[in-house]
Amino acid sequence: GAVVSQHPSRVICKSGTSVKIECRSLDFQATTMFWYRQFPKQSLMLMATSNEGSKATYEQGVEKDKFLINHASLTLSTLTVTSAHPEDSSFYICSVPFPGFSEAFFGQGTRLTVV
Amino acid sequence: KQEVTQIPAALSVPEGENLVLNCSFTDSAIYNLQWFRQDPGKGLTSLLLIQSSQREQTSGRLNASLDKSSGRSTLYIAASQPGDSATYLCAVPEGAQKLVFGQGTRLTINP
């Protein structure tokens, strides 16, 4: 069964609005989760590291005020795309690492389309 | 900084053929390497995880090898089937388990 649950799987929003994406770890607690973004025909690029109980760590070039991350509990991280623009349209996917440098499990991904 | 490269970018073969996908990485100090499958518009499915101490891993018709010293991994698919059509990604962890991905190989198996 699924280890990581991500919702919604698909969302269309108007330019200027905000969208929240949830990532839940179903089988184990996760102090760290990762958020990736994938543009069409490109590979996945890490956006930020979500840390339970502290601020997220953002990769270079990712606007922290635009992509708000909240790691509210040991099983839930949320990514909010604020004031979305068409260039934010992308595939967003979260990852939960299994403790101990082992496998990484991924959510189903969220296809965001900003019109 | 770790960089991961996959070749070829795309591959199209007839059903039944055996094939090899390649992955190379620049920093050989890795803990493991993971191969994923991604279907169009979908998330990632983990196929095989090779620990740094291992040389290969097998799952069904899939076999992944790892040569840390040369910075290379291969994914071997035996007796390919149309259902194997997907994009295959390799990834290695950098730092605290965040993954660095290759660009992927888009595989098409023709019936």
PDB file of C-alpha atoms in Angstrom:
ATOM      1  CA  GLY A   1       0.000   0.000   0.000  1.00  0.00           C
ATOM      2  CA  ALA A   2       0.920   3.661  -0.268  1.00  0.00           C
ATOM      3  CA  VAL A   3       3.532   4.953   2.126  1.00  0.00           C
ATOM      4  CA  VAL A   4       3.068   8.602   1.229  1.00  0.00           C
ATOM      5  CA  SER A   5      -0.226  10.280   0.404  1.00  0.00           C
ATOM      6  CA  GLN A   6      -0.276  13.574  -1.491  1.00  0.00           C
ATOM      7  CA  HIS A   7      -3.368  15.665  -2.231  1.00  0.00           C
ATOM      8  CA  PRO A   8      -4.717  16.991  -4.443  1.00  0.00           C
ATOM      9  CA  SER A   9      -3.471  15.072  -7.461  1.00  0.00           C
ATOM     10  CA  ARG A  10      -4.561  17.804  -9.818  1.00  0.00           C
ATOM     11  CA  VAL A  11      -5.554  21.428  -9.326  1.00  0.00           C
ATOM     12  CA  ILE A  12      -6.380  24.299 -11.619  1.00  0.00           C
ATOM     13  CA  CYS A  13      -6.388  27.756 -10.121  1.00  0.00           C
ATOM     14  CA  LYS A  14      -6.648  31.331 -11.261  1.00  0.00           C
ATOM     15  CA  SER A  15      -3.623  33.559 -11.388  1.00  0.00           C
ATOM     16  CA  GLY A  16      -3.140  35.388  -8.108  1.00  0.00           C
ATOM     17  CA  THR A  17      -4.758  32.785  -5.891  1.00  0.00           C
ATOM     18  CA  SER A  18      -3.039  30.417  -3.473  1.00  0.00           C
ATOM     19  CA  VAL A  19      -2.983  26.654  -3.537  1.00  0.00           C
ATOM     20  CA  LYS A  20      -2.172  24.263  -0.703  1.00  0.00           C
ATOM     21  CA  ILE A  21      -0.739  20.813  -1.302  1.00  0.00           C
ATOM     22  CA  GLU A  22      -0.625  18.220   1.477  1.00  0.00           C
ATOM     23  CA  CYS A  23       1.874  15.427   1.950  1.00  0.00           C
ATOM     24  CA  ARG A  24       1.238  12.754   4.573  1.00  0.00           C
ATOM     25  CA  SER A  25       3.527  10.004   5.729  1.00  0.00           C
ATOM     26  CA  LEU A  26       1.228   7.041   6.375  1.00  0.00           C
ATOM     27  CA  ASP A  27       3.528   4.403   7.811  1.00  0.00           C
ATOM     28  CA  PHE A  28       6.108   6.205   9.893  1.00  0.00           C
ATOM     29  CA  GLN A  29       6.903   9.503  11.483  1.00  0.00           C
ATOM     30  CA  ALA A  30       9.056  11.834   9.470  1.00  0.00           C
ATOM     31  CA  THR A  31      10.961  14.741  10.895  1.00  0.00           C
ATOM     32  CA  THR A  32      12.076  15.591   7.395  1.00  0.00           C
ATOM     33  CA  MET A  33      10.208  15.650   4.107  1.00  0.00           C
ATOM     34  CA  PHE A  34      11.292  16.962   0.745  1.00  0.00           C
ATOM     35  CA  TRP A  35       9.427  18.920  -1.917  1.00  0.00           C
ATOM     36  CA  TYR A  36      10.424  18.583  -5.562  1.00  0.00           C
ATOM     37  CA  ARG A  37       9.228  20.293  -8.721  1.00  0.00           C
ATOM     38  CA  GLN A  38       9.234  18.879 -12.218  1.00  0.00           C
ATOM     39  CA  PHE A  39       8.695  20.993 -15.320  1.00  0.00           C
ATOM     40  CA  PRO A  40       7.558  19.276 -18.534  1.00  0.00           C
ATOM     41  CA  LYS A  41      10.180  16.993 -20.044  1.00  0.00           C
ATOM     42  CA  GLN A  42      12.609  17.821 -17.248  1.00  0.00           C
ATOM     43  CA  SER A  43      13.775  15.907 -14.233  1.00  0.00           C
ATOM     44  CA  LEU A  44      12.857  16.488 -10.629  1.00  0.00           C
ATOM     45  CA  MET A  45      14.549  19.361  -8.842  1.00  0.00           C
ATOM     46  CA  LEU A  46      14.567  19.759  -5.089  1.00  0.00           C
ATOM     47  CA  MET A  47      12.752  22.891  -3.953  1.00  0.00           C
ATOM     48  CA  ALA A  48      12.971  22.683  -0.205  1.00  0.00           C
ATOM     49  CA  THR A  49      13.452  20.528   2.832  1.00  0.00           C
ATOM     50  CA  SER A  50      10.571  20.514   5.279  1.00  0.00           C
ATOM     51  CA  ASN A  51      11.648  20.203   8.913  1.00  0.00           C
ATOM     52  CA  GLU A  52       9.220  19.331  11.677  1.00  0.00           C
ATOM     53  CA  GLY A  53       9.242  22.003  14.346  1.00  0.00           C
ATOM     54  CA  SER A  54      11.504  24.413  12.520  1.00  0.00           C
ATOM     55  CA  LYS A  55      11.737  26.484   9.369  1.00  0.00           C
ATOM     56  CA  ALA A  56      12.049  24.864   5.995  1.00  0.00           C
ATOM     57  CA  THR A  57      15.323  24.997   4.113  1.00  0.00           C
ATOM     58  CA  TYR A  58      15.005  26.281   0.565  1.00  0.00           C
ATOM     59  CA  GLU A  59      17.240  25.553  -2.384  1.00  0.00           C
ATOM     60  CA  GLN A  60      18.931  28.374  -4.195  1.00  0.00           C
ATOM     61  CA  GLY A  61      16.577  30.240  -6.447  1.00  0.00           C
ATOM     62  CA  VAL A  62      13.373  29.104  -4.705  1.00  0.00           C
ATOM     63  CA  GLU A  63      11.395  31.970  -3.172  1.00  0.00           C
ATOM     64  CA  LYS A  64      10.532  31.115   0.407  1.00  0.00           C
ATOM     65  CA  ASP A  65       7.793  33.742   0.572  1.00  0.00           C
ATOM     66  CA  LYS A  66       6.125  32.309  -2.477  1.00  0.00           C
ATOM     67  CA  PHE A  67       6.372  28.640  -1.552  1.00  0.00           C
ATOM     68  CA  LEU A  68       5.318  28.404   2.074  1.00  0.00           C
ATOM     69  CA  ILE A  69       6.103  25.142   3.806  1.00  0.00           C
ATOM     70  CA  ASN A  70       4.601  24.051   7.087  1.00  0.00           C
ATOM     71  CA  HIS A  71       5.620  20.805   8.758  1.00  0.00           C
ATOM     72  CA  ALA A  72       2.766  20.770  11.221  1.00  0.00           C
ATOM     73  CA  SER A  73       3.290  17.306  12.628  1.00  0.00           C
ATOM     74  CA  LEU A  74       5.517  14.284  12.245  1.00  0.00           C
ATOM     75  CA  THR A  75       3.245  12.964   9.515  1.00  0.00           C
ATOM     76  CA  LEU A  76       2.143  16.064   7.628  1.00  0.00           C
ATOM     77  CA  SER A  77       3.874  18.700   5.535  1.00  0.00           C
ATOM     78  CA  THR A  78       2.085  21.278   3.422  1.00  0.00           C
ATOM     79  CA  LEU A  79       3.296  23.366   0.511  1.00  0.00           C
ATOM     80  CA  THR A  80       1.355  26.515  -0.265  1.00  0.00           C
ATOM     81  CA  VAL A  81       1.964  28.234  -3.564  1.00  0.00           C
ATOM     82  CA  THR A  82       1.022  31.851  -2.882  1.00  0.00           C
ATOM     83  CA  SER A  83      -0.106  34.331  -5.515  1.00  0.00           C
ATOM     84  CA  ALA A  84       0.264  31.693  -8.179  1.00  0.00           C
ATOM     85  CA  HIS A  85       1.260  32.676 -11.702  1.00  0.00           C
ATOM     86  CA  PRO A  86       1.188  30.656 -14.927  1.00  0.00           C
ATOM     87  CA  GLU A  87       4.943  30.064 -14.659  1.00  0.00           C
ATOM     88  CA  ASP A  88       4.289  28.189 -11.403  1.00  0.00           C
ATOM     89  CA  SER A  89       2.406  25.568 -13.376  1.00  0.00           C
ATOM     90  CA  SER A  90       4.331  22.380 -12.775  1.00  0.00           C
ATOM     91  CA  PHE A  91       4.282  18.938 -11.204  1.00  0.00           C
ATOM     92  CA  TYR A  92       4.963  19.108  -7.467  1.00  0.00           C
ATOM     93  CA  ILE A  93       5.883  15.967  -5.585  1.00  0.00           C
ATOM     94  CA  CYS A  94       6.845  15.265  -2.002  1.00  0.00           C
ATOM     95  CA  SER A  95       9.209  12.658  -0.667  1.00  0.00           C
ATOM     96  CA  VAL A  96       9.583  11.011   2.698  1.00  0.00           C
ATOM     97  CA  PRO A  97      12.914   9.333   3.417  1.00  0.00           C
ATOM     98  CA  PHE A  98      12.783   6.084   5.317  1.00  0.00           C
ATOM     99  CA  PRO A  99      14.916   6.482   8.433  1.00  0.00           C
ATOM    100  CA  GLY A 100      18.535   5.502   8.045  1.00  0.00           C
ATOM    101  CA  PHE A 101      19.679   6.480   4.543  1.00  0.00           C
ATOM    102  CA  SER A 102      17.474   3.923   2.947  1.00  0.00           C
ATOM    103  CA  GLU A 103      14.725   4.242   0.425  1.00  0.00           C
ATOM    104  CA  ALA A 104      12.908   7.434  -0.413  1.00  0.00           C
ATOM    105  CA  PHE A 105       9.169   7.167  -0.867  1.00  0.00           C
ATOM    106  CA  PHE A 106       7.255   9.583  -3.025  1.00  0.00           C
ATOM    107  CA  GLY A 107       3.729  10.900  -3.083  1.00  0.00           C
ATOM    108  CA  GLN A 108       1.561  10.651  -6.163  1.00  0.00           C
ATOM    109  CA  GLY A 109       2.397  14.197  -7.162  1.00  0.00           C
ATOM    110  CA  THR A 110       0.237  17.264  -7.795  1.00  0.00           C
ATOM    111  CA  ARG A 111      -0.250  18.710 -11.246  1.00  0.00           C
ATOM    112  CA  LEU A 112      -0.760  22.452 -10.778  1.00  0.00           C
ATOM    113  CA  THR A 113      -2.101  24.502 -13.644  1.00  0.00           C
ATOM    114  CA  VAL A 114      -2.396  28.253 -13.174  1.00  0.00           C
ATOM    115  CA  VAL A 115      -4.652  29.985 -15.673  1.00  0.00           C
TER     116      VAL A 115
ATOM    117  CA  LYS B   1      28.134  19.307  -6.166  1.00  0.00           C
ATOM    118  CA  GLN B   2      26.669  15.986  -7.252  1.00  0.00           C
ATOM    119  CA  GLU B   3      25.543  15.707 -10.857  1.00  0.00           C
ATOM    120  CA  VAL B   4      23.661  12.744 -12.304  1.00  0.00           C
ATOM    121  CA  THR B   5      23.483  11.988 -16.000  1.00  0.00           C
ATOM    122  CA  GLN B   6      21.394   9.407 -17.788  1.00  0.00           C
ATOM    123  CA  ILE B   7      21.839   8.151 -21.302  1.00  0.00           C
ATOM    124  CA  PRO B   8      20.147   7.655 -23.595  1.00  0.00           C
ATOM    125  CA  ALA B   9      17.483  10.332 -23.126  1.00  0.00           C
ATOM    126  CA  ALA B  10      15.032   8.214 -25.074  1.00  0.00           C
ATOM    127  CA  LEU B  11      14.976   4.626 -26.233  1.00  0.00           C
ATOM    128  CA  SER B  12      12.521   2.728 -28.397  1.00  0.00           C
ATOM    129  CA  VAL B  13      12.826  -1.026 -28.824  1.00  0.00           C
ATOM    130  CA  PRO B  14      10.642  -3.926 -29.969  1.00  0.00           C
ATOM    131  CA  GLU B  15       8.925  -6.062 -27.399  1.00  0.00           C
ATOM    132  CA  GLY B  16      10.995  -8.935 -26.073  1.00  0.00           C
ATOM    133  CA  GLU B  17      14.387  -7.273 -26.318  1.00  0.00           C
ATOM    134  CA  ASN B  18      16.777  -6.974 -23.418  1.00  0.00           C
ATOM    135  CA  LEU B  19      17.973  -3.448 -22.797  1.00  0.00           C
ATOM    136  CA  VAL B  20      20.317  -1.416 -20.621  1.00  0.00           C
ATOM    137  CA  LEU B  21      19.814   2.055 -19.219  1.00  0.00           C
ATOM    138  CA  ASN B  22      22.815   3.996 -17.989  1.00  0.00           C
ATOM    139  CA  CYS B  23      23.316   6.364 -15.091  1.00  0.00           C
ATOM    140  CA  SER B  24      26.501   8.170 -14.088  1.00  0.00           C
ATOM    141  CA  PHE B  25      27.272  10.391 -11.117  1.00  0.00           C
ATOM    142  CA  THR B  26      30.166  12.717 -10.415  1.00  0.00           C
ATOM    143  CA  ASP B  27      30.709  12.202  -6.680  1.00  0.00           C
ATOM    144  CA  SER B  28      31.359   8.564  -5.841  1.00  0.00           C
ATOM    145  CA  ALA B  29      30.850   9.100  -2.095  1.00  0.00           C
ATOM    146  CA  ILE B  30      27.236   7.958  -2.161  1.00  0.00           C
ATOM    147  CA  TYR B  31      25.258   5.993   0.408  1.00  0.00           C
ATOM    148  CA  ASN B  32      23.029   4.351  -2.154  1.00  0.00           C
ATOM    149  CA  LEU B  33      21.510   4.704  -5.591  1.00  0.00           C
ATOM    150  CA  GLN B  34      17.877   4.321  -6.410  1.00  0.00           C
ATOM    151  CA  TRP B  35      16.098   3.604  -9.674  1.00  0.00           C
ATOM    152  CA  PHE B  36      12.559   4.858 -10.177  1.00  0.00           C
ATOM    153  CA  ARG B  37       9.863   4.500 -12.755  1.00  0.00           C
ATOM    154  CA  GLN B  38       7.575   7.391 -13.658  1.00  0.00           C
ATOM    155  CA  ASP B  39       4.502   6.995 -15.810  1.00  0.00           C
ATOM    156  CA  PRO B  40       3.218  10.098 -17.649  1.00  0.00           C
ATOM    157  CA  GLY B  41       1.648  12.557 -15.235  1.00  0.00           C
ATOM    158  CA  LYS B  42       2.210  10.251 -12.278  1.00  0.00           C
ATOM    159  CA  GLY B  43       4.431  10.055  -9.253  1.00  0.00           C
ATOM    160  CA  LEU B  44       7.513   7.914  -8.801  1.00  0.00           C
ATOM    161  CA  THR B  45       7.603   4.199  -8.155  1.00  0.00           C
ATOM    162  CA  SER B  46      10.752   2.883  -6.540  1.00  0.00           C
ATOM    163  CA  LEU B  47      12.159  -0.040  -8.518  1.00  0.00           C
ATOM    164  CA  LEU B  48      15.476  -0.895  -6.917  1.00  0.00           C
ATOM    165  CA  LEU B  49      17.716   0.484  -4.207  1.00  0.00           C
ATOM    166  CA  ILE B  50      21.388  -0.409  -4.206  1.00  0.00           C
ATOM    167  CA  GLN B  51      23.374   0.298  -1.077  1.00  0.00           C
ATOM    168  CA  SER B  52      26.912   1.583  -1.496  1.00  0.00           C
ATOM    169  CA  SER B  53      28.304  -1.751  -0.289  1.00  0.00           C
ATOM    170  CA  GLN B  54      26.384  -3.721  -2.902  1.00  0.00           C
ATOM    171  CA  ARG B  55      27.263  -4.430  -6.507  1.00  0.00           C
ATOM    172  CA  GLU B  56      23.809  -5.272  -7.781  1.00  0.00           C
ATOM    173  CA  GLN B  57      20.161  -5.789  -6.947  1.00  0.00           C
ATOM    174  CA  THR B  58      17.541  -7.826  -8.750  1.00  0.00           C
ATOM    175  CA  SER B  59      13.788  -7.655  -8.819  1.00  0.00           C
ATOM    176  CA  GLY B  60      12.010  -9.849 -11.328  1.00  0.00           C
ATOM    177  CA  ARG B  61      13.132  -8.869 -14.808  1.00  0.00           C
ATOM    178  CA  LEU B  62      15.081  -5.906 -13.494  1.00  0.00           C
ATOM    179  CA  ASN B  63      18.711  -5.935 -12.484  1.00  0.00           C
ATOM    180  CA  ALA B  64      20.602  -2.873 -11.328  1.00  0.00           C
ATOM    181  CA  SER B  65      24.344  -2.728 -10.928  1.00  0.00           C
ATOM    182  CA  LEU B  66      26.522  -0.204  -9.157  1.00  0.00           C
ATOM    183  CA  ASP B  67      30.185   0.625  -9.684  1.00  0.00           C
ATOM    184  CA  LYS B  68      30.975   3.370  -7.209  1.00  0.00           C
ATOM    185  CA  SER B  69      34.585   3.786  -8.221  1.00  0.00           C
ATOM    186  CA  SER B  70      33.654   4.628 -11.790  1.00  0.00           C
ATOM    187  CA  GLY B  71      30.511   6.527 -10.821  1.00  0.00           C
ATOM    188  CA  ARG B  72      28.176   4.354 -12.852  1.00  0.00           C
ATOM    189  CA  SER B  73      25.022   2.328 -12.514  1.00  0.00           C
ATOM    190  CA  THR B  74      23.074   0.364 -15.076  1.00  0.00           C
ATOM    191  CA  LEU B  75      19.505  -0.852 -15.112  1.00  0.00           C
ATOM    192  CA  TYR B  76      19.036  -4.023 -17.124  1.00  0.00           C
ATOM    193  CA  ILE B  77      15.533  -4.935 -18.251  1.00  0.00           C
ATOM    194  CA  ALA B  78      15.088  -8.447 -19.566  1.00  0.00           C
ATOM    195  CA  ALA B  79      12.438  -9.542 -22.035  1.00  0.00           C
ATOM    196  CA  SER B  80      10.907  -6.090 -22.291  1.00  0.00           C
ATOM    197  CA  GLN B  81       7.117  -5.701 -22.455  1.00  0.00           C
ATOM    198  CA  PRO B  82       4.889  -2.834 -23.624  1.00  0.00           C
ATOM    199  CA  GLY B  83       3.956  -2.269 -19.979  1.00  0.00           C
ATOM    200  CA  ASP B  84       7.574  -1.345 -19.290  1.00  0.00           C
ATOM    201  CA  SER B  85       7.099   1.855 -21.294  1.00  0.00           C
ATOM    202  CA  ALA B  86       7.757   4.745 -18.918  1.00  0.00           C
ATOM    203  CA  THR B  87      10.471   7.174 -17.901  1.00  0.00           C
ATOM    204  CA  TYR B  88      13.191   5.674 -15.759  1.00  0.00           C
ATOM    205  CA  LEU B  89      15.039   7.883 -13.325  1.00  0.00           C
ATOM    206  CA  CYS B  90      18.101   7.225 -11.245  1.00  0.00           C
ATOM    207  CA  ALA B  91      18.888   9.245  -8.147  1.00  0.00           C
ATOM    208  CA  VAL B  92      21.548   9.474  -5.475  1.00  0.00           C
ATOM    209  CA  PRO B  93      21.273  11.123  -2.074  1.00  0.00           C
ATOM    210  CA  GLU B  94      23.179  14.306  -1.355  1.00  0.00           C
ATOM    211  CA  GLY B  95      23.575  15.475   2.200  1.00  0.00           C
ATOM    212  CA  ALA B  96      20.640  14.594   4.427  1.00  0.00           C
ATOM    213  CA  GLN B  97      18.887  12.225   2.032  1.00  0.00           C
ATOM    214  CA  LYS B  98      17.709  14.810  -0.463  1.00  0.00           C
ATOM    215  CA  LEU B  99      17.951  13.211  -3.868  1.00  0.00           C
ATOM    216  CA  VAL B 100      19.720  14.380  -6.992  1.00  0.00           C
ATOM    217  CA  PHE B 101      18.020  13.000 -10.086  1.00  0.00           C
ATOM    218  CA  GLY B 102      19.188  12.298 -13.573  1.00  0.00           C
ATOM    219  CA  GLN B 103      17.208  13.643 -16.489  1.00  0.00           C
ATOM    220  CA  GLY B 104      15.633  10.269 -17.074  1.00  0.00           C
ATOM    221  CA  THR B 105      15.408   7.843 -19.974  1.00  0.00           C
ATOM    222  CA  ARG B 106      12.067   7.758 -21.757  1.00  0.00           C
ATOM    223  CA  LEU B 107      11.544   4.134 -22.749  1.00  0.00           C
ATOM    224  CA  THR B 108       9.061   2.945 -25.354  1.00  0.00           C
ATOM    225  CA  ILE B 109       8.483  -0.753 -25.936  1.00  0.00           C
ATOM    226  CA  ASN B 110       6.781  -1.401 -29.242  1.00  0.00           C
ATOM    227  CA  PRO B 111       4.421  -4.383 -29.497  1.00  0.00           C
TER     228      PRO B 111
END
